[in-house]
Amino acid sequence: MVTHAVAVVGWHEGLAGQVHSWLAQSGPYRVVCFVHPDDEAPVVQPVTRDASQFDYPTDSSFKGLPLLCKTTWPAQLKAQGIDHVLVTLDDAASRLQAMTAAEAAGLTLINAIHPSVRVMADALLGKNVILHAGVHVGYRAEVRDGAFLNTNAQIDHHDVIEVGATLDPAVVLAGNVTVGRAARVHTGAVVKNRIRIGAGAVIGAGAVVIRDIPPGATAVGVPAAVIKVRR
Ligand SMILES: CC(C)(COP(=O)(O)OP(=O)(O)OC[C@H]1O[C@@H](n2cnc3c(N)ncnc32)[C@H](O)[C@@H]1OP(=O)(O)O)[C@@H](O)C(=O)NCCC(=O)NCCS
């Protein structure tokens, strides 16, 4: 089987690190390097954690692979013959910017879909989509470019997860829900059917959303109430 050399943009252990641990199971991929899209190496002070295993980047490597620190990373990857990329940046604006830069340089954006994911009939998946373990994508749901669905997130039939949106672990969306561009639904939130969450909105952990949420709003609680709106 032909395998594609893949560069993973990002170096956070909980996202890039985690996806790297199973990416080879989600297609013909072999991660050959990580990318920090900046000319300065990341400055990270390791902190004391309860977990005994945690990787931090150095100025030249992450998880035993090279870490390329260059704003010109797309051209550098091309020059090295690395044609496939997965952007794992947590911040939606940075993520979408990196995806655009990759495609402009002729790189191919891949998806990372854990083998335990269930994708129902006629669901549509965009590019640079990350679906973590246990995710359920319902019948005719649409997950657009750069959307991330974290562990055990469930989206039901005809839901639309717009470009660059993120669902944290254990989020549950009923049917016909739309999560707007670059919006974020935090851990364990539940969203009633036919709700629209506006672009850039943030839903707090554990919220129960029963009304539409305007663009740029942060909503928390049960039922979810808007506590602020970003202008
Ligand atoms: C929604 C959230 C992003 C808001 O963060 P913030 O804008 O910094 O808001 P603050 O922490 O200043 O809280 C503002 C108010 O909302 C309340 N609040 C914040 N998050 C809440 C939540 N999830 N549920 C209920 N109330 C919440 C706070 O108690 C505070 O109330 P007060 O003004 O009466 O004291 C954040 O609290 C949250 O839920 N984060 C989830 C993180 C997560 O799940 N990460 C997973 C990564 S994989």
PDB file of C-alpha atoms and ligand atoms in Angstrom:
ATOM      1  CA  MET A   1       0.000   0.000   0.000  1.00  0.00           C
ATOM      2  CA  VAL A   2       1.274   3.492  -0.860  1.00  0.00           C
ATOM      3  CA  THR A   3       1.593   5.702   2.204  1.00  0.00           C
ATOM      4  CA  HIS A   4       1.556   9.482   2.100  1.00  0.00           C
ATOM      5  CA  ALA A   5       4.055  11.472   4.131  1.00  0.00           C
ATOM      6  CA  VAL A   6       2.021  13.903   6.249  1.00  0.00           C
ATOM      7  CA  ALA A   7       3.011  17.049   8.125  1.00  0.00           C
ATOM      8  CA  VAL A   8       0.881  17.893  11.167  1.00  0.00           C
ATOM      9  CA  VAL A   9       0.547  21.632  11.732  1.00  0.00           C
ATOM     10  CA  GLY A  10       0.439  22.229  15.485  1.00  0.00           C
ATOM     11  CA  TRP A  11       2.224  20.707  18.457  1.00  0.00           C
ATOM     12  CA  HIS A  12      -0.194  20.694  21.366  1.00  0.00           C
ATOM     13  CA  GLU A  13      -0.106  17.301  23.061  1.00  0.00           C
ATOM     14  CA  GLY A  14      -3.885  17.160  23.584  1.00  0.00           C
ATOM     15  CA  LEU A  15      -4.646  17.773  19.900  1.00  0.00           C
ATOM     16  CA  ALA A  16      -1.697  17.254  17.525  1.00  0.00           C
ATOM     17  CA  GLY A  17      -0.150  14.736  19.907  1.00  0.00           C
ATOM     18  CA  GLN A  18      -3.353  12.798  20.336  1.00  0.00           C
ATOM     19  CA  VAL A  19      -4.231  12.727  16.629  1.00  0.00           C
ATOM     20  CA  HIS A  20      -0.674  11.659  15.787  1.00  0.00           C
ATOM     21  CA  SER A  21      -1.209   8.579  18.003  1.00  0.00           C
ATOM     22  CA  TRP A  22      -3.924   7.207  15.656  1.00  0.00           C
ATOM     23  CA  LEU A  23      -3.524   9.000  12.337  1.00  0.00           C
ATOM     24  CA  ALA A  24      -1.787   6.026  10.740  1.00  0.00           C
ATOM     25  CA  GLN A  25      -4.975   3.975  11.422  1.00  0.00           C
ATOM     26  CA  SER A  26      -7.222   6.457   9.598  1.00  0.00           C
ATOM     27  CA  GLY A  27      -5.746   6.123   6.118  1.00  0.00           C
ATOM     28  CA  PRO A  28      -2.531   5.575   4.218  1.00  0.00           C
ATOM     29  CA  TYR A  29      -0.643   8.138   6.278  1.00  0.00           C
ATOM     30  CA  ARG A  30       2.758   8.405   7.903  1.00  0.00           C
ATOM     31  CA  VAL A  31       3.431  11.498   9.998  1.00  0.00           C
ATOM     32  CA  VAL A  32       6.936  12.686   9.187  1.00  0.00           C
ATOM     33  CA  CYS A  33       7.053  16.064  10.927  1.00  0.00           C
ATOM     34  CA  PHE A  34       5.175  18.697  12.925  1.00  0.00           C
ATOM     35  CA  VAL A  35       4.960  22.382  12.011  1.00  0.00           C
ATOM     36  CA  HIS A  36       4.946  25.511  14.175  1.00  0.00           C
ATOM     37  CA  PRO A  37       3.788  28.212  11.706  1.00  0.00           C
ATOM     38  CA  ASP A  38       6.146  30.871  13.031  1.00  0.00           C
ATOM     39  CA  ASP A  39       9.832  31.731  12.566  1.00  0.00           C
ATOM     40  CA  GLU A  40      10.398  31.648  16.339  1.00  0.00           C
ATOM     41  CA  ALA A  41      10.401  28.268  18.054  1.00  0.00           C
ATOM     42  CA  PRO A  42       7.597  27.847  20.619  1.00  0.00           C
ATOM     43  CA  VAL A  43       8.557  28.756  24.157  1.00  0.00           C
ATOM     44  CA  VAL A  44       6.871  26.276  26.458  1.00  0.00           C
ATOM     45  CA  GLN A  45       7.545  25.839  30.141  1.00  0.00           C
ATOM     46  CA  PRO A  46       6.689  22.275  31.156  1.00  0.00           C
ATOM     47  CA  VAL A  47       4.290  22.342  34.090  1.00  0.00           C
ATOM     48  CA  THR A  48       3.742  19.760  36.795  1.00  0.00           C
ATOM     49  CA  ARG A  49       0.917  17.458  35.768  1.00  0.00           C
ATOM     50  CA  ASP A  50      -0.776  14.511  37.388  1.00  0.00           C
ATOM     51  CA  ALA A  51      -0.437  12.607  34.119  1.00  0.00           C
ATOM     52  CA  SER A  52       2.916  10.825  33.897  1.00  0.00           C
ATOM     53  CA  GLN A  53       3.148  10.957  30.072  1.00  0.00           C
ATOM     54  CA  PHE A  54       3.114  14.357  28.370  1.00  0.00           C
ATOM     55  CA  ASP A  55       5.182  15.595  25.425  1.00  0.00           C
ATOM     56  CA  TYR A  56       6.353  19.193  24.978  1.00  0.00           C
ATOM     57  CA  PRO A  57       7.979  20.652  21.856  1.00  0.00           C
ATOM     58  CA  THR A  58      11.598  21.694  21.791  1.00  0.00           C
ATOM     59  CA  ASP A  59      12.876  24.192  19.210  1.00  0.00           C
ATOM     60  CA  SER A  60      13.520  21.356  16.766  1.00  0.00           C
ATOM     61  CA  SER A  61      11.354  18.356  17.637  1.00  0.00           C
ATOM     62  CA  PHE A  62       8.064  17.100  19.032  1.00  0.00           C
ATOM     63  CA  LYS A  63       7.249  13.479  19.843  1.00  0.00           C
ATOM     64  CA  GLY A  64      10.539  12.340  18.343  1.00  0.00           C
ATOM     65  CA  LEU A  65       9.851  13.948  14.945  1.00  0.00           C
ATOM     66  CA  PRO A  66      11.262  17.154  13.443  1.00  0.00           C
ATOM     67  CA  LEU A  67       9.417  20.382  14.314  1.00  0.00           C
ATOM     68  CA  LEU A  68       9.592  22.849  11.409  1.00  0.00           C
ATOM     69  CA  CYS A  69       9.365  26.443  12.709  1.00  0.00           C
ATOM     70  CA  LYS A  70       8.825  28.655   9.653  1.00  0.00           C
ATOM     71  CA  THR A  71       6.172  31.065   8.436  1.00  0.00           C
ATOM     72  CA  THR A  72       7.102  29.777   4.968  1.00  0.00           C
ATOM     73  CA  TRP A  73       6.267  26.193   5.997  1.00  0.00           C
ATOM     74  CA  PRO A  74       4.026  25.364   2.976  1.00  0.00           C
ATOM     75  CA  ALA A  75       6.852  26.047   0.491  1.00  0.00           C
ATOM     76  CA  GLN A  76       9.359  24.281   2.750  1.00  0.00           C
ATOM     77  CA  LEU A  77       7.187  21.170   2.914  1.00  0.00           C
ATOM     78  CA  LYS A  78       6.770  21.176  -0.868  1.00  0.00           C
ATOM     79  CA  ALA A  79      10.539  21.468  -1.290  1.00  0.00           C
ATOM     80  CA  GLN A  80      10.973  18.438   0.995  1.00  0.00           C
ATOM     81  CA  GLY A  81       8.473  16.407  -1.062  1.00  0.00           C
ATOM     82  CA  ILE A  82       5.832  16.391   1.701  1.00  0.00           C
ATOM     83  CA  ASP A  83       2.512  16.921  -0.074  1.00  0.00           C
ATOM     84  CA  HIS A  84      -0.084  16.078   2.595  1.00  0.00           C
ATOM     85  CA  VAL A  85      -0.987  18.192   5.620  1.00  0.00           C
ATOM     86  CA  LEU A  86      -3.327  18.072   8.606  1.00  0.00           C
ATOM     87  CA  VAL A  87      -3.848  21.386  10.412  1.00  0.00           C
ATOM     88  CA  THR A  88      -4.627  20.825  14.108  1.00  0.00           C
ATOM     89  CA  LEU A  89      -4.539  24.408  15.416  1.00  0.00           C
ATOM     90  CA  ASP A  90      -7.070  24.975  18.195  1.00  0.00           C
ATOM     91  CA  ASP A  91      -7.828  28.606  17.345  1.00  0.00           C
ATOM     92  CA  ALA A  92     -10.283  28.581  14.425  1.00  0.00           C
ATOM     93  CA  ALA A  93      -8.928  31.709  12.689  1.00  0.00           C
ATOM     94  CA  SER A  94      -5.340  30.392  12.765  1.00  0.00           C
ATOM     95  CA  ARG A  95      -6.566  26.998  11.613  1.00  0.00           C
ATOM     96  CA  LEU A  96      -8.415  28.400   8.584  1.00  0.00           C
ATOM     97  CA  GLN A  97      -5.499  30.686   7.702  1.00  0.00           C
ATOM     98  CA  ALA A  98      -3.086  27.724   7.759  1.00  0.00           C
ATOM     99  CA  MET A  99      -5.457  25.607   5.658  1.00  0.00           C
ATOM    100  CA  THR A 100      -5.676  28.378   3.051  1.00  0.00           C
ATOM    101  CA  ALA A 101      -1.878  28.756   2.983  1.00  0.00           C
ATOM    102  CA  ALA A 102      -1.429  24.997   2.563  1.00  0.00           C
ATOM    103  CA  GLU A 103      -3.803  24.779  -0.389  1.00  0.00           C
ATOM    104  CA  ALA A 104      -2.332  27.892  -2.021  1.00  0.00           C
ATOM    105  CA  ALA A 105       1.027  26.084  -2.040  1.00  0.00           C
ATOM    106  CA  GLY A 106      -0.514  23.000  -3.658  1.00  0.00           C
ATOM    107  CA  LEU A 107      -0.540  20.847  -0.519  1.00  0.00           C
ATOM    108  CA  THR A 108      -3.391  18.376   0.032  1.00  0.00           C
ATOM    109  CA  LEU A 109      -5.398  18.676   3.250  1.00  0.00           C
ATOM    110  CA  ILE A 110      -6.261  15.272   4.732  1.00  0.00           C
ATOM    111  CA  ASN A 111      -8.933  14.168   7.197  1.00  0.00           C
ATOM    112  CA  ALA A 112      -8.192  12.351  10.446  1.00  0.00           C
ATOM    113  CA  ILE A 113     -10.996   9.927  11.268  1.00  0.00           C
ATOM    114  CA  HIS A 114     -10.521   7.525  14.161  1.00  0.00           C
ATOM    115  CA  PRO A 115     -11.455   3.936  13.240  1.00  0.00           C
ATOM    116  CA  SER A 116     -14.199   3.875  15.912  1.00  0.00           C
ATOM    117  CA  VAL A 117     -16.120   6.772  14.284  1.00  0.00           C
ATOM    118  CA  ARG A 118     -19.584   6.000  12.850  1.00  0.00           C
ATOM    119  CA  VAL A 119     -20.566   7.973   9.775  1.00  0.00           C
ATOM    120  CA  MET A 120     -24.181   7.345   8.679  1.00  0.00           C
ATOM    121  CA  ALA A 121     -25.529   7.273   5.117  1.00  0.00           C
ATOM    122  CA  ASP A 122     -25.143  10.345   2.892  1.00  0.00           C
ATOM    123  CA  ALA A 123     -23.213  12.345   5.489  1.00  0.00           C
ATOM    124  CA  LEU A 124     -20.824  14.836   3.906  1.00  0.00           C
ATOM    125  CA  LEU A 125     -17.310  15.462   5.213  1.00  0.00           C
ATOM    126  CA  GLY A 126     -15.187  18.414   4.104  1.00  0.00           C
ATOM    127  CA  LYS A 127     -11.394  18.754   4.144  1.00  0.00           C
ATOM    128  CA  ASN A 128      -9.121  18.849   7.188  1.00  0.00           C
ATOM    129  CA  VAL A 129     -11.875  17.383   9.339  1.00  0.00           C
ATOM    130  CA  ILE A 130     -10.821  15.688  12.615  1.00  0.00           C
ATOM    131  CA  LEU A 131     -13.220  13.115  14.090  1.00  0.00           C
ATOM    132  CA  HIS A 132     -11.937  11.682  17.371  1.00  0.00           C
ATOM    133  CA  ALA A 133     -12.733   8.285  18.900  1.00  0.00           C
ATOM    134  CA  GLY A 134     -16.408   7.459  19.377  1.00  0.00           C
ATOM    135  CA  VAL A 135     -17.797  10.307  17.271  1.00  0.00           C
ATOM    136  CA  HIS A 136     -21.179   9.711  15.629  1.00  0.00           C
ATOM    137  CA  VAL A 137     -22.073  11.609  12.438  1.00  0.00           C
ATOM    138  CA  GLY A 138     -25.766  11.211  11.679  1.00  0.00           C
ATOM    139  CA  TYR A 139     -27.648  10.595   8.453  1.00  0.00           C
ATOM    140  CA  ARG A 140     -27.098  13.413   5.942  1.00  0.00           C
ATOM    141  CA  ALA A 141     -25.193  15.493   8.455  1.00  0.00           C
ATOM    142  CA  GLU A 142     -22.571  17.839   7.002  1.00  0.00           C
ATOM    143  CA  VAL A 143     -19.190  18.476   8.591  1.00  0.00           C
ATOM    144  CA  ARG A 144     -17.497  21.263   6.704  1.00  0.00           C
ATOM    145  CA  ASP A 145     -13.817  22.105   6.125  1.00  0.00           C
ATOM    146  CA  GLY A 146     -11.648  22.446   9.207  1.00  0.00           C
ATOM    147  CA  ALA A 147     -14.323  21.307  11.673  1.00  0.00           C
ATOM    148  CA  PHE A 148     -13.176  19.268  14.694  1.00  0.00           C
ATOM    149  CA  LEU A 149     -15.405  16.843  16.628  1.00  0.00           C
ATOM    150  CA  ASN A 150     -13.761  15.669  19.827  1.00  0.00           C
ATOM    151  CA  THR A 151     -14.148  12.368  21.676  1.00  0.00           C
ATOM    152  CA  ASN A 152     -17.699  10.935  21.723  1.00  0.00           C
ATOM    153  CA  ALA A 153     -19.305  14.035  20.215  1.00  0.00           C
ATOM    154  CA  GLN A 154     -22.606  13.054  18.577  1.00  0.00           C
ATOM    155  CA  ILE A 155     -24.272  14.959  15.801  1.00  0.00           C
ATOM    156  CA  ASP A 156     -27.595  13.779  14.487  1.00  0.00           C
ATOM    157  CA  HIS A 157     -29.362  13.788  11.134  1.00  0.00           C
ATOM    158  CA  HIS A 158     -29.090  16.870   8.904  1.00  0.00           C
ATOM    159  CA  ASP A 159     -26.902  18.760  11.367  1.00  0.00           C
ATOM    160  CA  VAL A 160     -24.456  21.190   9.754  1.00  0.00           C
ATOM    161  CA  ILE A 161     -21.103  21.886  11.391  1.00  0.00           C
ATOM    162  CA  GLU A 162     -19.794  24.917   9.573  1.00  0.00           C
ATOM    163  CA  VAL A 163     -16.235  25.705   8.512  1.00  0.00           C
ATOM    164  CA  GLY A 164     -13.764  25.795  11.412  1.00  0.00           C
ATOM    165  CA  ALA A 165     -16.308  24.975  14.135  1.00  0.00           C
ATOM    166  CA  THR A 166     -15.278  22.805  17.105  1.00  0.00           C
ATOM    167  CA  LEU A 167     -17.299  20.401  19.239  1.00  0.00           C
ATOM    168  CA  ASP A 168     -15.560  19.381  22.476  1.00  0.00           C
ATOM    169  CA  PRO A 169     -15.881  15.913  24.039  1.00  0.00           C
ATOM    170  CA  ALA A 170     -19.357  14.444  24.655  1.00  0.00           C
ATOM    171  CA  VAL A 171     -21.308  17.246  22.976  1.00  0.00           C
ATOM    172  CA  VAL A 172     -24.728  16.029  21.809  1.00  0.00           C
ATOM    173  CA  LEU A 173     -26.646  17.762  19.017  1.00  0.00           C
ATOM    174  CA  ALA A 174     -30.200  16.673  18.156  1.00  0.00           C
ATOM    175  CA  GLY A 175     -31.273  16.741  14.500  1.00  0.00           C
ATOM    176  CA  ASN A 176     -31.298  19.750  12.134  1.00  0.00           C
ATOM    177  CA  VAL A 177     -28.921  21.812  14.270  1.00  0.00           C
ATOM    178  CA  THR A 178     -26.479  24.240  12.641  1.00  0.00           C
ATOM    179  CA  VAL A 179     -23.242  25.209  14.387  1.00  0.00           C
ATOM    180  CA  GLY A 180     -21.914  28.364  12.725  1.00  0.00           C
ATOM    181  CA  ARG A 181     -18.517  29.123  11.258  1.00  0.00           C
ATOM    182  CA  ALA A 182     -15.719  29.021  13.865  1.00  0.00           C
ATOM    183  CA  ALA A 183     -18.218  28.525  16.709  1.00  0.00           C
ATOM    184  CA  ARG A 184     -17.242  26.336  19.672  1.00  0.00           C
ATOM    185  CA  VAL A 185     -19.467  24.059  21.714  1.00  0.00           C
ATOM    186  CA  HIS A 186     -17.723  23.049  24.922  1.00  0.00           C
ATOM    187  CA  THR A 187     -17.644  19.756  26.783  1.00  0.00           C
ATOM    188  CA  GLY A 188     -20.906  17.927  27.384  1.00  0.00           C
ATOM    189  CA  ALA A 189     -23.244  20.610  26.056  1.00  0.00           C
ATOM    190  CA  VAL A 190     -26.587  19.419  24.684  1.00  0.00           C
ATOM    191  CA  VAL A 191     -28.403  21.214  21.859  1.00  0.00           C
ATOM    192  CA  LYS A 192     -32.108  20.803  21.082  1.00  0.00           C
ATOM    193  CA  ASN A 193     -33.249  20.033  17.531  1.00  0.00           C
ATOM    194  CA  ARG A 194     -33.488  22.793  14.892  1.00  0.00           C
ATOM    195  CA  ILE A 195     -31.328  25.223  16.889  1.00  0.00           C
ATOM    196  CA  ARG A 196     -28.911  27.564  15.083  1.00  0.00           C
ATOM    197  CA  ILE A 197     -25.712  28.533  16.857  1.00  0.00           C
ATOM    198  CA  GLY A 198     -24.277  31.666  15.237  1.00  0.00           C
ATOM    199  CA  ALA A 199     -20.807  32.123  13.761  1.00  0.00           C
ATOM    200  CA  GLY A 200     -18.123  32.542  16.395  1.00  0.00           C
ATOM    201  CA  ALA A 201     -20.494  31.759  19.270  1.00  0.00           C
ATOM    202  CA  VAL A 202     -19.251  29.874  22.359  1.00  0.00           C
ATOM    203  CA  ILE A 203     -21.423  27.439  24.317  1.00  0.00           C
ATOM    204  CA  GLY A 204     -20.239  26.675  27.853  1.00  0.00           C
ATOM    205  CA  ALA A 205     -19.500  23.212  29.190  1.00  0.00           C
ATOM    206  CA  GLY A 206     -22.647  21.398  30.293  1.00  0.00           C
ATOM    207  CA  ALA A 207     -25.060  23.921  28.775  1.00  0.00           C
ATOM    208  CA  VAL A 208     -28.456  22.898  27.458  1.00  0.00           C
ATOM    209  CA  VAL A 209     -29.272  25.040  24.432  1.00  0.00           C
ATOM    210  CA  ILE A 210     -32.989  25.421  23.710  1.00  0.00           C
ATOM    211  CA  ARG A 211     -32.986  28.749  21.819  1.00  0.00           C
ATOM    212  CA  ASP A 212     -30.974  30.066  18.862  1.00  0.00           C
ATOM    213  CA  ILE A 213     -27.670  31.680  19.882  1.00  0.00           C
ATOM    214  CA  PRO A 214     -26.615  34.873  18.058  1.00  0.00           C
ATOM    215  CA  PRO A 215     -23.228  35.200  16.301  1.00  0.00           C
ATOM    216  CA  GLY A 216     -20.354  35.994  18.665  1.00  0.00           C
ATOM    217  CA  ALA A 217     -22.385  35.256  21.818  1.00  0.00           C
ATOM    218  CA  THR A 218     -21.190  33.226  24.807  1.00  0.00           C
ATOM    219  CA  ALA A 219     -24.026  31.230  26.367  1.00  0.00           C
ATOM    220  CA  VAL A 220     -23.856  29.087  29.514  1.00  0.00           C
ATOM    221  CA  GLY A 221     -26.119  27.160  31.859  1.00  0.00           C
ATOM    222  CA  VAL A 222     -29.344  25.178  31.851  1.00  0.00           C
ATOM    223  CA  PRO A 223     -31.172  26.409  29.896  1.00  0.00           C
ATOM    224  CA  ALA A 224     -28.341  28.290  28.175  1.00  0.00           C
ATOM    225  CA  ALA A 225     -28.438  32.085  28.563  1.00  0.00           C
ATOM    226  CA  VAL A 226     -26.239  34.604  26.751  1.00  0.00           C
ATOM    227  CA  ILE A 227     -23.721  36.205  29.149  1.00  0.00           C
ATOM    228  CA  LYS A 228     -21.810  38.283  26.576  1.00  0.00           C
ATOM    229  CA  VAL A 229     -21.603  39.069  22.866  1.00  0.00           C
ATOM    230  CA  ARG A 230     -18.312  39.744  21.113  1.00  0.00           C
ATOM    231  CA  ARG A 231     -18.643  42.711  18.720  1.00  0.00           C
TER     232      ARG A 231
HETATM  233  C1  LIG B   1     -18.113  29.190  28.559  1.00  0.00           C
HETATM  234  C2  LIG B   1     -16.693  29.510  28.943  1.00  0.00           C
HETATM  235  C3  LIG B   1     -15.801  29.431  27.714  1.00  0.00           C
HETATM  236  C4  LIG B   1     -16.759  30.929  29.485  1.00  0.00           C
HETATM  237  O1  LIG B   1     -15.488  31.346  29.840  1.00  0.00           O
HETATM  238  P1  LIG B   1     -15.286  32.919  30.195  1.00  0.00           P
HETATM  239  O2  LIG B   1     -15.758  33.739  29.030  1.00  0.00           O
HETATM  240  O3  LIG B   1     -13.866  33.050  30.617  1.00  0.00           O
HETATM  241  O4  LIG B   1     -16.312  33.181  31.372  1.00  0.00           O
HETATM  242  P2  LIG B   1     -16.030  33.297  32.928  1.00  0.00           P
HETATM  243  O5  LIG B   1     -15.229  32.129  33.435  1.00  0.00           O
HETATM  244  O6  LIG B   1     -15.517  34.669  33.197  1.00  0.00           O
HETATM  245  O7  LIG B   1     -17.484  33.141  33.545  1.00  0.00           O
HETATM  246  C5  LIG B   1     -18.480  34.113  33.368  1.00  0.00           C
HETATM  247  C6  LIG B   1     -19.705  33.696  34.175  1.00  0.00           C
HETATM  248  O8  LIG B   1     -20.270  32.532  33.576  1.00  0.00           O
HETATM  249  C7  LIG B   1     -20.283  31.440  34.513  1.00  0.00           C
HETATM  250  N1  LIG B   1     -19.900  30.242  33.773  1.00  0.00           N
HETATM  251  C8  LIG B   1     -18.770  30.076  33.034  1.00  0.00           C
HETATM  252  N2  LIG B   1     -18.767  28.872  32.451  1.00  0.00           N
HETATM  253  C9  LIG B   1     -19.917  28.262  32.822  1.00  0.00           C
HETATM  254  C10 LIG B   1     -20.462  27.016  32.505  1.00  0.00           C
HETATM  255  N3  LIG B   1     -19.832  26.154  31.709  1.00  0.00           N
HETATM  256  N4  LIG B   1     -21.672  26.717  33.023  1.00  0.00           N
HETATM  257  C11 LIG B   1     -22.320  27.583  33.834  1.00  0.00           C
HETATM  258  N5  LIG B   1     -21.839  28.812  34.164  1.00  0.00           N
HETATM  259  C12 LIG B   1     -20.647  29.144  33.661  1.00  0.00           C
HETATM  260  C13 LIG B   1     -19.251  31.806  35.579  1.00  0.00           C
HETATM  261  O9  LIG B   1     -19.560  31.188  36.806  1.00  0.00           O
HETATM  262  C14 LIG B   1     -19.402  33.298  35.610  1.00  0.00           C
HETATM  263  O10 LIG B   1     -20.545  33.628  36.373  1.00  0.00           O
HETATM  264  P3  LIG B   1     -20.548  34.896  37.393  1.00  0.00           P
HETATM  265  O11 LIG B   1     -20.285  36.102  36.521  1.00  0.00           O
HETATM  266  O12 LIG B   1     -21.916  34.845  37.973  1.00  0.00           O
HETATM  267  O13 LIG B   1     -19.447  34.614  38.336  1.00  0.00           O
HETATM  268  C15 LIG B   1     -16.065  28.529  29.956  1.00  0.00           C
HETATM  269  O14 LIG B   1     -16.487  28.766  31.253  1.00  0.00           O
HETATM  270  C16 LIG B   1     -16.330  27.051  29.647  1.00  0.00           C
HETATM  271  O15 LIG B   1     -17.417  26.492  29.842  1.00  0.00           O
HETATM  272  N6  LIG B   1     -15.262  26.412  29.167  1.00  0.00           N
HETATM  273  C17 LIG B   1     -15.308  25.029  28.807  1.00  0.00           C
HETATM  274  C18 LIG B   1     -13.889  24.497  28.669  1.00  0.00           C
HETATM  275  C19 LIG B   1     -13.886  23.125  28.060  1.00  0.00           C
HETATM  276  O16 LIG B   1     -14.850  22.371  28.110  1.00  0.00           O
HETATM  277  N7  LIG B   1     -12.772  22.801  27.459  1.00  0.00           N
HETATM  278  C20 LIG B   1     -12.628  21.530  26.797  1.00  0.00           C
HETATM  279  C21 LIG B   1     -11.417  21.498  25.920  1.00  0.00           C
HETATM  280  S1  LIG B   1     -11.300  19.971  25.064  1.00  0.00           S
END
